[in-house]
Amino acid sequence: MDLELYDTKSRRVLPILGKSISMYCCGPTVYRAAHVGNLRTFLLSDLIRRTLELNGAQVTLIQNITDVGHMAEDVGGEDKILTSSRAEKIDPLAIARKYEAGFHADLAALNIRPAEKYPRASDYIELMHEMIAQLIAQKNAYIGSDGCVYFDSKSFAGYGQISSNRLDALKPGHRYEYTDEGGKRFHADWALWKAAGERHELIWDSPWGPGFPGWHIECSAMSLHFLHNHVDVHVGGIDLRFPHHENERAQSNSITRAEAVDHWVHGEHLLFEGRKMSKSTGNVVLLRDVIARGFDPLSIRLTFLENRYRSQMDLTWDAISAAHSTLRRWRNLVSGNPQVNPQLNDEITQALNSDLDTPRVIQLLRVIEKNPELTVEEKVGAFLFADQVLGLDLSRQEMNRELPPELAEIMKLRAKARNEKNWKESDRLRGVLEAEGLIIKDSATEQDWEWR
């Protein structure tokens, strides 16, 4: 069986063929902590990789670290790293390393397997120089009147095939590129190398004078360099489809003189409690916020798995709480010995290969869990087989649920207060229990707990 995925460029679900697969996933811009919406995209690449490996393929995954060149439109076109550097009063590269370390910690907490390499943009400036020089020599790029180097968008006939944006329909002022680029010939062209101007930090010498790379060129340079000029599967969030991936495709194809990427895969937006997750609305959720509330970070992974990657998802604290409880129950189930049931494994594999239908896999596990005709050993086997891709760490043993006698007595008193609808006393006893390190979870009729 082969994994079939939706390809954004062709608008079709296509198989990923071959036993040696190259993958590139657009990584973080390390100027602040990644929120859980960003992490959903990084999880997508992990699910693709794990499913390919389940099918017997060998996967090489590269994920870049953007630590220069990503401009913030809302602060006059200043580099995002420099903006955070000034706000936190820390050296720009120290800011980048701080949030890069946080990114890796978040991936580990979500059980996302590491990529083979995490190349930093700042370490491969010369590689970008080489690519830019080749594009200039091929007449795909030019030096603008302002000293910046621009890609000539009209030189690439296939522009817009990922996002359906036609060059002749793009209007000046559209937020597809930075607004301070006055030296280009056509408004849809984009910067490959930016002249330093008044900027004194995060700049490098180049054949075109001091400056820094544009955002898009880094992904072309590093993906082609590390994956030998061809990418089987390119992963990113839907917000990168335009302009980033359109521009990257134009650059890469111009260099290779062929289609550099076979499969463009995009994960949809994440909402939180009905609203787009953003700093301006104040509803940005970080993984550390989930952990601070006492939830297993893999609860977030499970909530993502319960939704199709191509569907917009609305995350809630209630959903995270429910996933946390499900994880505890499933880990208790998987404490026995496994027995292989080929039919169950085939059903799970077919769902995963069908455009990563993880909601179907979760549904199958819920049915298996309650099926009285299956032995405990068969259930354990199916759960552990699925967990090779789900990555929920289901074989982990939960902490001892025994309570000290004094806390058990308080739980009884609180249950009595709840039955008598003495909410004031119930809340007081809840506070006592939480002060002792318990997390209390109430349903309409029962109370449950776990250690923090």
XYZ file of C-alpha atoms in Angstrom:
452
model
C 0.000 0.000 0.000
C 1.091 3.573 -0.692
C 0.267 6.719 1.230
C -1.987 9.013 -0.800
C -2.004 12.734 0.023
C -3.752 15.798 -1.338
C -1.399 17.793 -3.545
C -2.223 21.516 -3.398
C -0.752 22.228 -6.834
C -2.703 19.609 -8.801
C -5.799 19.704 -6.513
C -5.755 15.906 -6.470
C -5.064 13.113 -3.998
C -1.955 11.398 -5.325
C 0.223 8.496 -4.108
C 3.696 9.040 -2.660
C 5.695 6.493 -4.620
C 9.075 4.996 -3.883
C 10.963 3.525 -0.960
C 13.318 6.457 -0.441
C 11.394 9.674 0.207
C 12.784 13.192 0.602
C 10.762 15.634 2.718
C 11.115 19.319 3.500
C 9.031 21.109 6.116
C 9.106 24.867 6.503
C 10.357 25.483 10.024
C 9.839 28.247 12.569
C 10.922 31.857 12.479
C 12.656 31.890 15.845
C 11.672 35.293 17.206
C 9.028 34.067 19.658
C 7.626 30.810 21.011
C 5.691 28.701 18.509
C 1.990 28.522 19.336
C -0.032 25.340 19.049
C -1.259 26.352 15.573
C 2.350 26.315 14.349
C 2.878 22.980 16.073
C -0.063 21.475 14.193
C 1.882 21.970 10.944
C 5.028 20.430 12.389
C 2.932 17.469 13.573
C 1.639 17.043 10.015
C 5.146 16.390 8.714
C 5.685 13.873 11.540
C 2.472 11.997 10.663
C 3.438 11.838 6.983
C 6.904 10.588 7.864
C 5.645 7.950 10.318
C 3.044 6.666 7.845
C 5.617 6.390 5.077
C 7.885 4.479 7.451
C 4.986 2.219 8.455
C 4.719 1.376 4.744
C 8.405 0.462 4.654
C 9.858 3.647 3.145
C 13.036 5.392 4.263
C 12.433 9.101 4.828
C 14.908 11.968 4.888
C 13.342 15.036 6.503
C 14.911 18.516 6.481
C 13.378 21.410 8.420
C 14.873 24.877 8.254
C 15.294 27.414 11.039
C 14.540 30.976 9.877
C 16.809 33.217 11.922
C 17.168 36.050 9.401
C 15.314 37.620 6.503
C 11.711 37.214 7.631
C 10.320 40.729 7.680
C 7.431 41.924 9.838
C 5.019 44.054 7.814
C 3.419 45.555 10.911
C 6.631 47.238 12.121
C 7.778 48.996 8.994
C 9.416 45.989 7.374
C 11.897 45.293 10.163
C 13.272 41.789 10.588
C 11.210 39.867 13.155
C 14.344 38.751 15.017
C 15.497 42.372 15.384
C 12.056 43.441 16.586
C 12.139 40.841 19.375
C 15.768 41.690 20.139
C 14.860 45.294 20.843
C 11.751 44.359 22.825
C 13.599 41.863 25.045
C 16.911 43.762 25.077
C 18.825 40.638 24.034
C 21.332 40.151 21.208
C 19.538 39.130 17.958
C 21.264 35.760 17.594
C 20.716 35.064 21.311
C 16.998 35.675 20.717
C 17.106 33.223 17.815
C 18.880 30.528 19.824
C 16.514 31.003 22.779
C 13.401 30.377 20.714
C 15.073 27.683 18.615
C 15.734 25.749 21.838
C 12.090 26.230 22.825
C 10.978 24.918 19.428
C 12.975 21.701 19.885
C 11.614 21.291 23.426
C 8.046 21.613 22.106
C 8.690 19.018 19.393
C 10.031 16.589 21.999
C 7.019 17.174 24.271
C 4.693 16.383 21.342
C 6.682 13.242 20.481
C 7.579 14.638 17.049
C 10.609 12.789 15.761
C 13.607 14.997 14.965
C 14.457 15.835 11.368
C 17.774 14.674 9.950
C 18.959 18.285 9.847
C 17.748 21.685 11.037
C 19.832 24.076 8.909
C 19.811 27.698 10.067
C 19.448 30.398 7.436
C 22.294 32.388 9.002
C 24.699 29.468 8.457
C 24.024 29.204 4.715
C 24.293 32.767 3.434
C 26.994 31.799 0.915
C 24.766 29.014 -0.417
C 22.064 31.625 -1.053
C 24.637 33.878 -2.756
C 25.443 31.040 -5.176
C 21.789 30.488 -6.017
C 21.109 34.202 -6.469
C 24.125 34.555 -8.752
C 22.871 31.659 -10.890
C 19.407 33.214 -11.130
C 20.939 36.518 -12.246
C 23.064 34.720 -14.860
C 19.949 32.954 -16.177
C 18.024 36.266 -16.420
C 15.588 35.080 -13.739
C 16.782 37.840 -11.426
C 18.152 41.370 -11.683
C 19.728 44.106 -9.590
C 17.167 46.777 -8.860
C 17.668 50.526 -8.880
C 17.813 50.442 -5.067
C 20.704 47.946 -4.971
C 18.517 44.979 -3.987
C 18.395 41.797 -6.075
C 14.919 40.811 -7.261
C 13.453 37.705 -8.835
C 11.788 38.514 -12.146
C 8.377 36.953 -11.639
C 7.546 37.253 -15.348
C 10.502 34.997 -16.167
C 8.725 32.010 -14.626
C 5.777 30.920 -16.759
C 4.211 28.623 -14.162
C 3.796 31.206 -11.414
C 0.524 30.851 -9.475
C -0.156 27.145 -9.989
C -0.093 26.411 -6.241
C -2.338 29.271 -5.129
C -4.239 30.059 -8.370
C -2.918 33.631 -8.264
C -2.159 34.937 -11.761
C 0.519 37.590 -12.183
C -1.726 39.727 -14.375
C -4.358 39.724 -11.618
C -2.061 40.717 -8.751
C -2.536 44.375 -7.912
C 0.110 46.755 -6.550
C -0.262 47.083 -2.801
C -1.455 43.504 -2.320
C 0.269 42.073 0.750
C 2.358 39.609 -1.184
C 5.708 41.321 -0.581
C 7.268 44.048 1.501
C 6.062 47.580 0.860
C 9.487 49.277 0.980
C 10.844 47.696 -2.199
C 10.873 50.571 -4.655
C 13.644 49.363 -6.931
C 11.922 46.513 -8.705
C 10.675 46.499 -12.277
C 7.308 44.858 -11.613
C 5.245 45.038 -8.447
C 4.965 41.228 -8.088
C 8.730 40.675 -8.131
C 10.327 39.844 -4.786
C 13.651 40.391 -3.082
C 16.323 37.700 -3.120
C 18.895 39.955 -1.469
C 18.089 43.150 0.428
C 20.560 46.031 0.587
C 21.466 46.823 4.198
C 20.649 50.514 3.983
C 20.574 51.901 7.533
C 20.526 48.442 9.078
C 23.621 47.429 11.061
C 22.668 44.052 12.571
C 22.140 40.678 10.906
C 23.839 41.794 7.687
C 26.480 40.090 5.535
C 28.816 41.067 2.719
C 27.766 39.890 -0.729
C 28.655 40.415 -4.409
C 25.881 43.056 -4.395
C 27.016 44.878 -1.298
C 26.181 44.485 2.422
C 22.708 43.180 3.121
C 20.661 40.144 4.050
C 18.654 37.465 2.223
C 14.992 37.632 1.397
C 12.811 35.167 3.257
C 11.915 32.923 0.309
C 15.399 32.202 -1.019
C 16.488 30.298 2.094
C 14.014 27.465 1.585
C 14.988 27.033 -2.067
C 18.679 27.039 -1.223
C 18.523 24.621 1.702
C 15.897 22.219 0.369
C 17.741 21.748 -2.923
C 21.150 21.556 -1.238
C 20.273 18.959 1.387
C 17.834 16.932 -0.728
C 19.904 16.868 -3.923
C 17.740 19.145 -6.078
C 14.479 17.248 -5.622
C 11.820 17.174 -2.900
C 9.228 14.397 -2.907
C 6.990 15.970 -0.248
C 7.042 19.636 0.801
C 5.005 20.462 3.931
C 3.829 23.771 5.366
C 0.883 25.653 6.788
C -1.835 26.906 4.432
C -0.731 30.491 5.111
C 2.581 29.728 3.342
C 0.901 28.685 0.100
C 1.091 32.285 -1.097
C 3.418 34.008 -1.496
C 6.121 31.906 0.164
C 5.625 28.610 -1.635
C 4.775 30.222 -4.973
C 8.004 32.200 -4.786
C 10.005 29.230 -3.574
C 8.700 27.070 -6.433
C 9.600 29.719 -9.010
C 13.142 29.983 -7.628
C 13.716 26.240 -7.265
C 12.278 25.290 -10.651
C 14.337 27.984 -12.339
C 17.485 26.507 -10.796
C 16.729 22.845 -11.514
C 15.002 23.455 -14.888
C 12.421 20.894 -13.733
C 9.618 20.503 -11.181
C 11.634 20.548 -7.955
C 8.758 19.408 -5.702
C 6.440 16.488 -6.468
C 3.914 16.993 -3.688
C 2.876 20.216 -1.932
C 1.029 19.419 1.317
C -0.577 22.142 3.430
C -2.182 21.977 6.857
C -5.204 24.156 7.531
C -5.626 26.982 10.028
C -6.240 26.390 13.723
C -8.853 28.409 15.604
C -9.029 28.573 19.363
C -12.502 28.691 20.892
C -13.983 30.106 17.706
C -11.386 32.756 16.873
C -8.232 32.876 14.801
C -5.212 32.453 17.034
C -3.255 35.720 17.065
C -1.488 38.102 19.434
C -3.912 40.903 18.575
C -6.923 38.924 19.851
C -5.038 37.718 22.925
C -5.883 34.053 22.400
C -2.471 32.643 21.515
C -1.996 29.279 23.231
C 1.485 27.892 23.787
C 2.289 24.304 24.662
C 3.551 25.468 28.048
C 0.065 26.883 28.739
C -1.381 23.410 28.219
C 1.203 21.853 30.525
C 0.650 24.559 33.168
C -3.010 23.518 33.378
C -1.919 20.000 34.255
C -2.650 18.396 30.890
C -0.369 15.893 29.232
C 1.136 17.721 26.214
C 0.203 14.712 24.094
C -3.417 15.685 24.735
C -2.815 18.378 22.122
C -1.481 15.756 19.727
C -4.606 13.644 20.234
C -6.966 16.598 19.659
C -5.153 17.324 16.392
C -5.445 13.676 15.351
C -9.202 13.814 15.853
C -9.404 16.377 13.036
C -8.406 16.030 9.368
C -5.250 17.992 8.600
C -6.932 19.672 5.605
C -9.857 20.917 7.699
C -9.911 24.092 9.718
C -10.012 23.101 13.367
C -11.476 24.815 16.427
C -9.471 23.880 19.519
C -11.005 24.280 23.004
C -9.892 23.638 26.570
C -12.765 21.160 26.907
C -11.428 19.165 23.943
C -7.927 19.142 25.449
C -9.330 17.982 28.797
C -11.311 15.185 27.129
C -8.221 14.071 25.203
C -6.206 14.027 28.422
C -8.741 11.661 30.018
C -8.784 9.457 26.919
C -4.991 9.133 27.012
C -5.083 7.970 30.635
C -7.768 5.386 29.867
C -5.980 4.051 26.778
C -2.658 3.757 28.590
C -4.328 1.707 31.294
C -5.787 -0.527 28.562
C -2.388 -1.020 26.891
C -0.779 -2.369 30.046
C -1.293 -5.975 28.866
C 0.510 -8.172 26.321
C -0.064 -7.524 22.595
C -1.424 -9.967 20.057
C -1.400 -9.174 16.342
C -4.753 -9.070 14.557
C -3.912 -8.608 10.836
C -7.421 -7.439 9.948
C -7.341 -4.618 12.511
C -3.859 -3.573 11.434
C -4.971 -3.474 7.795
C -7.962 -1.264 8.635
C -5.724 1.150 10.524
C -3.152 1.239 7.719
C -5.804 1.820 5.052
C -7.199 4.785 6.982
C -3.750 6.335 7.386
C -2.899 5.807 3.709
C -6.178 7.437 2.693
C -4.918 11.034 2.898
C -4.010 10.658 6.583
C -7.519 9.935 7.825
C -6.494 10.087 11.481
C -10.079 10.779 12.675
C -11.017 7.413 11.179
C -8.125 5.751 13.046
C -9.236 7.287 16.350
C -12.786 6.117 15.670
C -11.518 2.604 14.928
C -9.643 2.538 18.236
C -12.760 3.607 20.136
C -14.719 0.775 18.494
C -11.924 -1.713 19.228
C -11.793 -0.553 22.851
C -15.474 -1.396 23.386
C -15.681 -4.537 21.229
C -16.497 -7.476 23.575
C -15.549 -10.004 20.895
C -11.896 -8.966 20.918
C -9.470 -10.182 23.524
C -7.567 -7.711 25.661
C -4.386 -8.863 23.925
C -5.844 -8.124 20.472
C -6.885 -4.651 21.638
C -3.400 -3.983 23.001
C -1.870 -5.136 19.715
C -4.089 -2.852 17.639
C -3.468 0.174 19.862
C 0.297 -0.312 19.796
C 0.271 -0.805 16.017
C -1.640 2.444 15.500
C 0.602 4.255 17.955
C 3.561 3.814 15.612
C 2.011 6.703 13.693
C -0.248 8.346 16.274
C 2.740 8.813 18.588
C 0.651 9.053 21.765
C 3.095 7.061 23.885
C 0.332 4.594 24.763
C 2.759 2.087 26.266
C 3.667 4.583 28.996
C 2.434 3.455 32.391
C 0.398 6.022 34.299
C 1.305 7.016 37.837
C -0.084 5.073 40.760
C -3.644 6.277 41.365
C -3.672 5.399 45.045
C -4.369 8.342 47.320
C -3.009 8.799 50.821
C -5.806 8.002 53.355
C -6.186 11.647 54.415
C -6.723 12.821 50.812
C -9.069 9.919 50.111
C -11.149 11.046 53.081
C -11.295 14.617 51.733
C -12.451 13.250 48.379
C -15.293 11.446 50.173
C -16.263 14.608 52.042
C -16.247 16.574 48.808
C -18.403 13.949 47.086
C -20.871 14.290 49.966
C -20.867 18.093 49.636
C -21.518 17.822 45.895
C -24.404 15.402 46.458
C -25.902 17.859 48.930
C -25.309 20.739 46.487
C -23.134 22.468 49.065
C -21.050 24.165 46.396
C -19.223 26.462 48.786
C -17.883 23.513 50.805
C -17.189 21.579 47.594
C -15.080 24.437 46.256
C -13.221 24.770 49.573
C -12.320 21.079 49.593
C -11.295 21.265 45.948
C -8.816 23.991 46.915
C -7.386 21.772 49.663
C -6.915 18.882 47.235
C -5.330 21.035 44.554
C -2.924 22.492 47.118
C -1.752 18.900 47.743
C -0.888 18.441 44.058
C -4.103 16.956 42.642
C -5.996 18.009 39.534
C -9.752 17.684 40.110
C -12.059 17.078 37.162
C -15.803 17.136 37.671
C -18.574 15.797 35.492
C -22.253 16.316 36.192
C -22.407 13.283 38.497
C -18.826 12.271 39.331
C -15.469 13.681 40.379
C -12.154 12.390 39.082
C -8.565 13.284 39.912
C -4.957 12.803 38.930
C -1.587 13.899 40.211
C -0.314 17.181 38.815
